[in-house]
CSV table of C-alpha atoms and ligand atoms in Angstrom, one decimal:
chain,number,residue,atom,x,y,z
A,1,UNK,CA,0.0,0.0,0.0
A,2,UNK,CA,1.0,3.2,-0.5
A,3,UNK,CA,-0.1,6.0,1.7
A,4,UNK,CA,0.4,9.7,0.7
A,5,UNK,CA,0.1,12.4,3.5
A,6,UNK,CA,0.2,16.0,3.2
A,7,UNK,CA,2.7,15.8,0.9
A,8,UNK,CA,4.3,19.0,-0.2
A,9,UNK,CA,7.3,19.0,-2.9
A,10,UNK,CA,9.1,22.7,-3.8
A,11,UNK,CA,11.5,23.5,-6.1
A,12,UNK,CA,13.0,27.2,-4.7
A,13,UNK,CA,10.1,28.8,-5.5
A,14,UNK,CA,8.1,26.2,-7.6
A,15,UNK,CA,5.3,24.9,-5.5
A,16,UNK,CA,5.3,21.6,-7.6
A,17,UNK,CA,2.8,19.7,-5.3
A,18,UNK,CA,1.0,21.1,-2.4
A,19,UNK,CA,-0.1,19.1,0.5
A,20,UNK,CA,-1.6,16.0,-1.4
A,21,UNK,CA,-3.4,13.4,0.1
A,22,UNK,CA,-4.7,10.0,-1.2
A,23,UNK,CA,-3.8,6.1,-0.9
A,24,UNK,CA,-3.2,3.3,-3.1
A,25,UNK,CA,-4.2,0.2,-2.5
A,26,UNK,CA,-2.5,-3.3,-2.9
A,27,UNK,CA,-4.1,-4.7,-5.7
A,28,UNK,CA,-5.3,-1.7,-7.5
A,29,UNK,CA,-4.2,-0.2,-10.5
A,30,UNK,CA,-4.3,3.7,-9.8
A,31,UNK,CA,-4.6,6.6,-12.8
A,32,UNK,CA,-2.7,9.2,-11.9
A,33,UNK,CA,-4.0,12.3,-14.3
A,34,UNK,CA,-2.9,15.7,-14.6
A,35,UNK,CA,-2.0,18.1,-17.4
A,36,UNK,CA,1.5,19.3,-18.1
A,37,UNK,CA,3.1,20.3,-14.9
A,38,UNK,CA,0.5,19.4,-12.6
A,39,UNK,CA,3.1,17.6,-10.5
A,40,UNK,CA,2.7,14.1,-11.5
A,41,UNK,CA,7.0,13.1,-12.1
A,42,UNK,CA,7.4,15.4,-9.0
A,43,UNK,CA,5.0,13.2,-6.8
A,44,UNK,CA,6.0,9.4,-8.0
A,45,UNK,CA,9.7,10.6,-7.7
A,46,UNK,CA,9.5,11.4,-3.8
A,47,UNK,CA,7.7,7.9,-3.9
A,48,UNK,CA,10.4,6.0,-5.2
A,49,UNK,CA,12.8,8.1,-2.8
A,50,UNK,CA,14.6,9.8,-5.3
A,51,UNK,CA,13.2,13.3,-4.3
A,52,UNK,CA,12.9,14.3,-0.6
A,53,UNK,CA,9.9,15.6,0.3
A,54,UNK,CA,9.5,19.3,1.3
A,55,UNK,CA,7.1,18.5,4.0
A,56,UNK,CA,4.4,15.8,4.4
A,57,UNK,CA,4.8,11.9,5.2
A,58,UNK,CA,5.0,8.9,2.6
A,59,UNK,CA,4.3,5.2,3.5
A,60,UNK,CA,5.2,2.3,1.6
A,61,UNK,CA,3.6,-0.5,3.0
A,62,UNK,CA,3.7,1.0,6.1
A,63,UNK,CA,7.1,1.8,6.1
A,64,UNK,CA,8.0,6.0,6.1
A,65,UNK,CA,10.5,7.0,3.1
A,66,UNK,CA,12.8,9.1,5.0
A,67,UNK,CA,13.5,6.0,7.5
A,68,UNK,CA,13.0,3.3,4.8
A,69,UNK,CA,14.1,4.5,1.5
A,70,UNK,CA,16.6,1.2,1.2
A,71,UNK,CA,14.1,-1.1,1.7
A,72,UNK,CA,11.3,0.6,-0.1
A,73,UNK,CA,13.6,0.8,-3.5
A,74,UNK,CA,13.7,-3.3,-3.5
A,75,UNK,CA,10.1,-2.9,-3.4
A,76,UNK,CA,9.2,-0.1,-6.1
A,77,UNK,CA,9.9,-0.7,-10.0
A,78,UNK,CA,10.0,2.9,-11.2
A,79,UNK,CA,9.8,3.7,-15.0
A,80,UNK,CA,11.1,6.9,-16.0
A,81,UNK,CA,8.8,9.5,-18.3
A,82,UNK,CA,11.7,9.5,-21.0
A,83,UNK,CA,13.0,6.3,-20.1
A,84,UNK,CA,16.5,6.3,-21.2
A,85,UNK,CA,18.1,3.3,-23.1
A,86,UNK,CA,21.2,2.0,-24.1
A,87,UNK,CA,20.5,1.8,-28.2
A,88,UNK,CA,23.4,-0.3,-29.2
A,89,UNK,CA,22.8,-2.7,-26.7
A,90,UNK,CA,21.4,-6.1,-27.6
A,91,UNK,CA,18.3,-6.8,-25.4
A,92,UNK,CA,19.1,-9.6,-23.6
A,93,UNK,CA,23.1,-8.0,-22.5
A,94,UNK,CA,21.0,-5.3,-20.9
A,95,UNK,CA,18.9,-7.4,-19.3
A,96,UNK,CA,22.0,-8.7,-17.7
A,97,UNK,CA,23.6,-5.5,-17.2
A,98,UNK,CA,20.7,-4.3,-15.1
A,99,UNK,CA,20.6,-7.4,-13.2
A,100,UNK,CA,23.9,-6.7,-12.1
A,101,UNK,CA,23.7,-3.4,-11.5
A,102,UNK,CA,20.6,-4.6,-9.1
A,103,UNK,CA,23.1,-7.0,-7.6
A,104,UNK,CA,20.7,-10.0,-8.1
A,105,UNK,CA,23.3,-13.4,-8.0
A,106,UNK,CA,23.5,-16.6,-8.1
A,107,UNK,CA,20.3,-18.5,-8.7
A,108,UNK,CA,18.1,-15.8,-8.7
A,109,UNK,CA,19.8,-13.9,-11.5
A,110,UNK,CA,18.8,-16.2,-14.5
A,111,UNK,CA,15.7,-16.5,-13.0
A,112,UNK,CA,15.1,-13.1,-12.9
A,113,UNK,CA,15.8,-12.4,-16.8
A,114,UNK,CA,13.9,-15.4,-17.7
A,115,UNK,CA,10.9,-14.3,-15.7
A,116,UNK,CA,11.0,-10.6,-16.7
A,117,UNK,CA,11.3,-11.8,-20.3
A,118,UNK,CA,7.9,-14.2,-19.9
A,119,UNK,CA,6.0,-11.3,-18.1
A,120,UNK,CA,6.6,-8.5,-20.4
A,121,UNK,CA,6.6,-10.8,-24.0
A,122,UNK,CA,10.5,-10.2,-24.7
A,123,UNK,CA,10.9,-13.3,-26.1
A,124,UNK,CA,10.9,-12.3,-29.8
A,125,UNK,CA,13.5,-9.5,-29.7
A,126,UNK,CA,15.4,-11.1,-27.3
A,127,UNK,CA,18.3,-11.4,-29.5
A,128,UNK,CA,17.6,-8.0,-31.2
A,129,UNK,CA,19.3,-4.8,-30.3
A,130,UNK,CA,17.4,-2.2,-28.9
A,131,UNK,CA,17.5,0.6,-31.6
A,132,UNK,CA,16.3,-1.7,-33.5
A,133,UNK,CA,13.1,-1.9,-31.9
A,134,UNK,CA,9.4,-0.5,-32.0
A,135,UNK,CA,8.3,1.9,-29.7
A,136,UNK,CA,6.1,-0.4,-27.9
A,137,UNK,CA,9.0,-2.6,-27.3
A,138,UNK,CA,11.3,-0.5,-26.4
A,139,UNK,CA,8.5,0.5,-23.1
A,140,UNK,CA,8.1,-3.4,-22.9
A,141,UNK,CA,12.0,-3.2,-22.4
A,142,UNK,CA,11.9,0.3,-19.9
A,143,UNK,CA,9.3,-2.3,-17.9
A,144,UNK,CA,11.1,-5.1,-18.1
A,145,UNK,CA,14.1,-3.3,-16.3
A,146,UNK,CA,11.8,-1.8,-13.8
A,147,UNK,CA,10.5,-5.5,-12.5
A,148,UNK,CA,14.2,-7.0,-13.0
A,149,UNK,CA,13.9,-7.5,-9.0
A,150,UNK,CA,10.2,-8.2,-8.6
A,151,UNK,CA,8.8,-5.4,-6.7
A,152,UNK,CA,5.5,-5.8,-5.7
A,153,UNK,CA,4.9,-2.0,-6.6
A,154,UNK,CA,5.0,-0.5,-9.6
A,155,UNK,CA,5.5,3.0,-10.7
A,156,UNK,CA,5.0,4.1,-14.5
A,157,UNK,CA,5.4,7.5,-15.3
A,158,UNK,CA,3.4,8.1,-18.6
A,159,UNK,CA,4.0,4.9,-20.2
A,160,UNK,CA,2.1,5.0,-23.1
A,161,UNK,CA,2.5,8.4,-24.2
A,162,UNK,CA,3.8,9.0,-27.4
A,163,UNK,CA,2.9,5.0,-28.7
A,164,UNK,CA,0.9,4.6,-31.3
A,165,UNK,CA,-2.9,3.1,-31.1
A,166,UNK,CA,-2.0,-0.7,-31.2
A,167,UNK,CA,1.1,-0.4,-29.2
A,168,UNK,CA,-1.3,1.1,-26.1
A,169,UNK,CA,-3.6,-1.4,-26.1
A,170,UNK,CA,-0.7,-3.9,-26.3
A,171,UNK,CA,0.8,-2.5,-23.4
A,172,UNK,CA,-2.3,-2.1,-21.9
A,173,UNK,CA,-3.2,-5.4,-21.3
A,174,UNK,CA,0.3,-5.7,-20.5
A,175,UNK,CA,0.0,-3.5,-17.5
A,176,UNK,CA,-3.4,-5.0,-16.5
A,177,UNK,CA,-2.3,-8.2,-16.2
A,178,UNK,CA,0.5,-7.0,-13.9
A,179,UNK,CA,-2.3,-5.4,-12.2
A,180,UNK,CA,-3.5,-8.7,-11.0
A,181,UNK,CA,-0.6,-9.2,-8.8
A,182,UNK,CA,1.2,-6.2,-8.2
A,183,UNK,CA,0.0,-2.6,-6.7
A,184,UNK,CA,0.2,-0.1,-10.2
A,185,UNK,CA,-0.1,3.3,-10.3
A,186,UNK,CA,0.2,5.0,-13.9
A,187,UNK,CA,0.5,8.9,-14.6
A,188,UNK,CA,-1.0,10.1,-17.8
A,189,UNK,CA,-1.7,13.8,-19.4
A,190,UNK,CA,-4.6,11.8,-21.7
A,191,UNK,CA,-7.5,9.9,-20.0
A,192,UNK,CA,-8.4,8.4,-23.1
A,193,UNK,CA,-4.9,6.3,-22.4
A,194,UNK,CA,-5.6,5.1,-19.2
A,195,UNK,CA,-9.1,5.2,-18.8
A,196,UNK,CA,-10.1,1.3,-19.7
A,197,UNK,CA,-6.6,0.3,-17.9
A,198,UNK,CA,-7.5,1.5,-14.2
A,199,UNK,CA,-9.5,0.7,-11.8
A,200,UNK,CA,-9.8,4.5,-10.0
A,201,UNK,CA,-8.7,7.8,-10.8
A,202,UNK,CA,-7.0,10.7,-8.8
A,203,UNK,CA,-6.6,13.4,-10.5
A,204,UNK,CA,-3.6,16.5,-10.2
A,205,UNK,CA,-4.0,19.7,-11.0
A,206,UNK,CA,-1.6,22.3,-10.3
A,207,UNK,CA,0.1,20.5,-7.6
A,208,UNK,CA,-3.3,19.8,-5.6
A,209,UNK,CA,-5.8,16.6,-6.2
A,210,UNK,CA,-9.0,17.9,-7.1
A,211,UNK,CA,-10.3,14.6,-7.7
A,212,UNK,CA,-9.8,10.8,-6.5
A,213,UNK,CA,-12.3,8.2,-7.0
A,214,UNK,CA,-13.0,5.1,-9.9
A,215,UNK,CA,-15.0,6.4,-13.1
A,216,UNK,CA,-18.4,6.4,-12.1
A,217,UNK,CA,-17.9,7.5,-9.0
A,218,UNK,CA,-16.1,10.7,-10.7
A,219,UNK,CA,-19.1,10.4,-13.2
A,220,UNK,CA,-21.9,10.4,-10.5
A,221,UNK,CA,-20.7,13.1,-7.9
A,222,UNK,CA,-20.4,15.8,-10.4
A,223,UNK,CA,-23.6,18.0,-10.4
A,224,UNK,CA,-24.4,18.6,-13.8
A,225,UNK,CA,-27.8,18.4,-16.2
A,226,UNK,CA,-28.6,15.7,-19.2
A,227,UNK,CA,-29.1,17.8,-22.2
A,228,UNK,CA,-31.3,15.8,-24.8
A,229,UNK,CA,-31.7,16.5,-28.7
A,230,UNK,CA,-35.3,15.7,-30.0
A,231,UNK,CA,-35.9,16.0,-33.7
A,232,UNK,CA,-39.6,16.0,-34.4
A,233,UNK,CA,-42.2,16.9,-37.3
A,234,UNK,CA,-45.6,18.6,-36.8
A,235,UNK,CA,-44.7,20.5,-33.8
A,236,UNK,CA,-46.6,23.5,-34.0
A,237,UNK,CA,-46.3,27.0,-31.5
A,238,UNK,CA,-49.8,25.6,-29.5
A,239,UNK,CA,-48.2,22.7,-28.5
A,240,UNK,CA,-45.0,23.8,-27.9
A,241,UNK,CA,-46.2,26.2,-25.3
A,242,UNK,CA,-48.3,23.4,-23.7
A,243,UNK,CA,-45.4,21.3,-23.6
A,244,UNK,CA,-43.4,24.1,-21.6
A,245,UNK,CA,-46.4,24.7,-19.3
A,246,UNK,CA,-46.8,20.6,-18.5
A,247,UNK,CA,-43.2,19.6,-17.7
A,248,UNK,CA,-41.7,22.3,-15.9
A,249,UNK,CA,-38.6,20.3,-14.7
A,250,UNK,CA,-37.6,20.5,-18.3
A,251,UNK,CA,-36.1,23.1,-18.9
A,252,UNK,CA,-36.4,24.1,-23.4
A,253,UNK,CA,-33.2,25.2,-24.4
A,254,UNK,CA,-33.2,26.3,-28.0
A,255,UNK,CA,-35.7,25.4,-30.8
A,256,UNK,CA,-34.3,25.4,-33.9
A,257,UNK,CA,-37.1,25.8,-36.8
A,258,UNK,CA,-36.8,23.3,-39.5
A,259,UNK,CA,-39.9,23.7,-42.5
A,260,UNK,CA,-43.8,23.2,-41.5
A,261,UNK,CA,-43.6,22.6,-38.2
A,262,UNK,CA,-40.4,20.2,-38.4
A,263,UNK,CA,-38.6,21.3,-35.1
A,264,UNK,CA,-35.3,20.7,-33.6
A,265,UNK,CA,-35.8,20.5,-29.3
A,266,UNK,CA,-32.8,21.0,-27.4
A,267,UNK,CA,-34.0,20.2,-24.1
A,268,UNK,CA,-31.9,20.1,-20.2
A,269,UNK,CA,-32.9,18.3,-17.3
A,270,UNK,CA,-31.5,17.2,-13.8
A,271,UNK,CA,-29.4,14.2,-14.7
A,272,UNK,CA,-31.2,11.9,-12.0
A,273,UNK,CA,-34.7,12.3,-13.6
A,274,UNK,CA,-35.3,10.5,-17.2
A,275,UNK,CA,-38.2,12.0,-18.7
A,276,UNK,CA,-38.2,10.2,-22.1
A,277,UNK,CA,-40.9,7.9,-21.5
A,278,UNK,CA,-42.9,10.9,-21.1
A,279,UNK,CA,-41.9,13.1,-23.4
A,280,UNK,CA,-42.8,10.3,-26.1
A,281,UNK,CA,-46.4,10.1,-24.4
A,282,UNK,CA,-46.7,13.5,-24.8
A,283,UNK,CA,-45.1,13.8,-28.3
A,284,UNK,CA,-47.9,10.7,-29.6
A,285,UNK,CA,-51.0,12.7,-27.4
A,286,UNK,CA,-50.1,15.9,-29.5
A,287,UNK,CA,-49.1,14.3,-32.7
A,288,UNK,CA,-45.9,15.0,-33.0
A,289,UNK,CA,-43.6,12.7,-34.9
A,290,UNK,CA,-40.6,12.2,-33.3
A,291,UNK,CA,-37.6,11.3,-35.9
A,292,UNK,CA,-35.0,11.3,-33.0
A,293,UNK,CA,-34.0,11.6,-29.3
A,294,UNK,CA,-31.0,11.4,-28.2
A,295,UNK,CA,-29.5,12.4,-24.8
A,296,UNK,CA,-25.5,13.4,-24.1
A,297,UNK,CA,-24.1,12.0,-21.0
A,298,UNK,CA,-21.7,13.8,-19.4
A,299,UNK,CA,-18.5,12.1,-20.0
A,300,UNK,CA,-15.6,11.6,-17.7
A,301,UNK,CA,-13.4,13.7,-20.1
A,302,UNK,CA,-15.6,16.7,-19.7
A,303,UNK,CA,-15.0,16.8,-16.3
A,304,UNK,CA,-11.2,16.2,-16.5
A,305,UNK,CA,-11.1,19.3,-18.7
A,306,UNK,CA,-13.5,21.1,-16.8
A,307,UNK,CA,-11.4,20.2,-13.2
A,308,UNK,CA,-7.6,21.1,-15.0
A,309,UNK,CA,-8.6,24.0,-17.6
A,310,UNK,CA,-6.5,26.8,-17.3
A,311,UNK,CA,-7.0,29.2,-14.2
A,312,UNK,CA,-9.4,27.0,-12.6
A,313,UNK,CA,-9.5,25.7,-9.1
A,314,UNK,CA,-10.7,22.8,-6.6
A,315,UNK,CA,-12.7,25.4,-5.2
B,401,ADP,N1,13.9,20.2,-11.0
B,401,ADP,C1,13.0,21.1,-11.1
B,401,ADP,N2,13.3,22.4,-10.8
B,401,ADP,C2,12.4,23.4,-10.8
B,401,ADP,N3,11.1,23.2,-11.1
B,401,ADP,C3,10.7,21.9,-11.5
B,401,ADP,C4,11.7,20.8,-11.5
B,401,ADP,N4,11.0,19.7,-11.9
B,401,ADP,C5,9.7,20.1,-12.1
B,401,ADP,N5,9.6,21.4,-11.8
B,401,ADP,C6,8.3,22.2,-11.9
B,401,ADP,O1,7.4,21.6,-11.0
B,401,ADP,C7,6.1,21.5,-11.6
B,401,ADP,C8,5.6,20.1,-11.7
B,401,ADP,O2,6.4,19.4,-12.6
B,401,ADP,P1,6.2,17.8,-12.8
B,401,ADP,O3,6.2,17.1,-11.5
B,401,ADP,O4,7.3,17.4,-13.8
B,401,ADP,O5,4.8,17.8,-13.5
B,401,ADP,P2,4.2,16.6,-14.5
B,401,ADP,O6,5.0,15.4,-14.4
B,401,ADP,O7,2.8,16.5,-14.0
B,401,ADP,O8,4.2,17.2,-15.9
B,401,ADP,C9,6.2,22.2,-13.0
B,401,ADP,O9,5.8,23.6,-12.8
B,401,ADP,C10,7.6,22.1,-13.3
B,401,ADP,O10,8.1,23.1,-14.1
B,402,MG,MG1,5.9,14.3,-15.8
């Protein structure tokens, strides 16, 4: 578990993170999102114990970094935003060479290659050397380093960014079936990329979290109204008006005015209450022939733009 307290991070004058709170449990693959600069690299690096906190406690698995940080590294697998890679190198040597680095010996040393090559699908470029590689594997390669001595945590800072469409959902499944053993958290500027990989969200913006919960929690707590299209023919001004007058909870936006009496409803209502069944009563009582309805959840991207735009707050 990982357990985040009043964590504050400056840089001289940078306030890069400001007295964050949240948790991550074992077992759970956490989205950490947050635009440029929101503090994500800032926050996972005092994790690993490579930054010292300004002020503010870190636990990692119950043990504080500033008494632990030894023990915590044989625990944490960190991969680096740009993680860096010897390009002449063929696959497998570096394997090695980071196994020794790690000072795993002995038995457990092929062991370790062999299992990092199984769990992160290596097996094909083994051989290969690592300019040579895609993209995708060249992350599969940044991971396989990063579980060389079989943390139980994982770190990823923004590990699909800048892969193309395939390569995601490759590593994607990659990192879910990780998930299923290991603690992950992933940072990400796009929630698009991590979205369908994570089980909740918490959510950065200018070094505070202004949101931390799984996607429909996110999706449920924030107050907002359905708006619903309706396309319709023979909708004259007399019905319209009665229409107004019967449902006052639903609220007419715009009409836009099609020809003879072919109308275009943009309608609002509170999100809770789903008045189609009887709008459609009404629409048959009054003869109006409905060509289309459709309503526009609010989507979890809406509110991730609307909680990090530019100049706005957790207020
Ligand atoms: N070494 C540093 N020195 C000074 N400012 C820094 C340093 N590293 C990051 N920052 C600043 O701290 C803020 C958070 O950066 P970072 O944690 O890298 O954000 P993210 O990973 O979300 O893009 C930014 O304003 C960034 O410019
Ligand atoms: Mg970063």
């Amino acid at each position: 578990m990982i357990k985040v307290e009043k964590l504050s991070k400056y840089y001289g004058d940078v306030k890069a993170v400001k007295s964050i709170d949240f948790t991550v449990n074992d077992g759970e693959i956490l989205g950490f999102l947050g635009a440029n600069g929101a503090g994500k690299t800032t926050t996972l690096k005092v994790i690993t114990g490579y930054l010292m906190p300004t002020s503010g406690n870190v636990y990692v698995n119950d043990m504080n970094i500033l008494e632990h940080s030894h023990e915590i590294q044989k625990q944490i697998g960190y991969l680096a935003e740009l993680n860096p890679l010897y390009n002449e190198m063929i696959v497998y040597d570096f394997l090695e060479f980071i196994a020794k680095i790690r000072r795993i010996e002995g038995a457990a040393y092929k062991k370790a290659l062999v299992r990092v090559i199984d769990q992160c699908g290596l097996s094909g470029v083994v051989h290969r050397q690592i300019g040579a590689c895609s993209k995708g594997y060249k992350q599969r390669i940044g991971l396989a380093t990063a579980m060389i001595h079989d943390p139980a945590i994982l770190l990823l800072d923004e590990p699909v960014t800048g892969l193309d469409p395939n390569q995601i959902v490759e590593i994607r499944e990659l990192i879910k079936e990780l998930g299923k053993e290991k603690l992950v958290m992933i940072s990400s500027h796009i929630l698009q990329e991590i979205q369908a990989t994570v089980d909740r969200i918490v959510i950065i913006h200018k070094g505070e979290i202004v949101a931390d919960g799984t996607s429909q929690e996110l999706m449920s707590g924030f107050v907002g109204n359905t708006q619903l299209t309706l396309e319709a023919h023979k909708v004259n001004d007399e019905s319209l008006q009665t229409f107004a007058a019967t449902h006052p909870a639903i609220n007419v936006v715009k009409t836009e005015d099609l020809k003879n009496d072919h109308r275009i409803l943009h309608l609002e209502y509170a999100k809770e209450k789903d008045p189609r069944t009887e709008i459609f009563k009404f629409a048959v009582d009054s003869g109006w022939v409905i060509t289309e309805m459709s309503p526009h959840q609010i989507e979890l991207e809406n509110i991730f733009r609307s909680l990090t735009k530019e100049g706005g707050s957790n207020a």
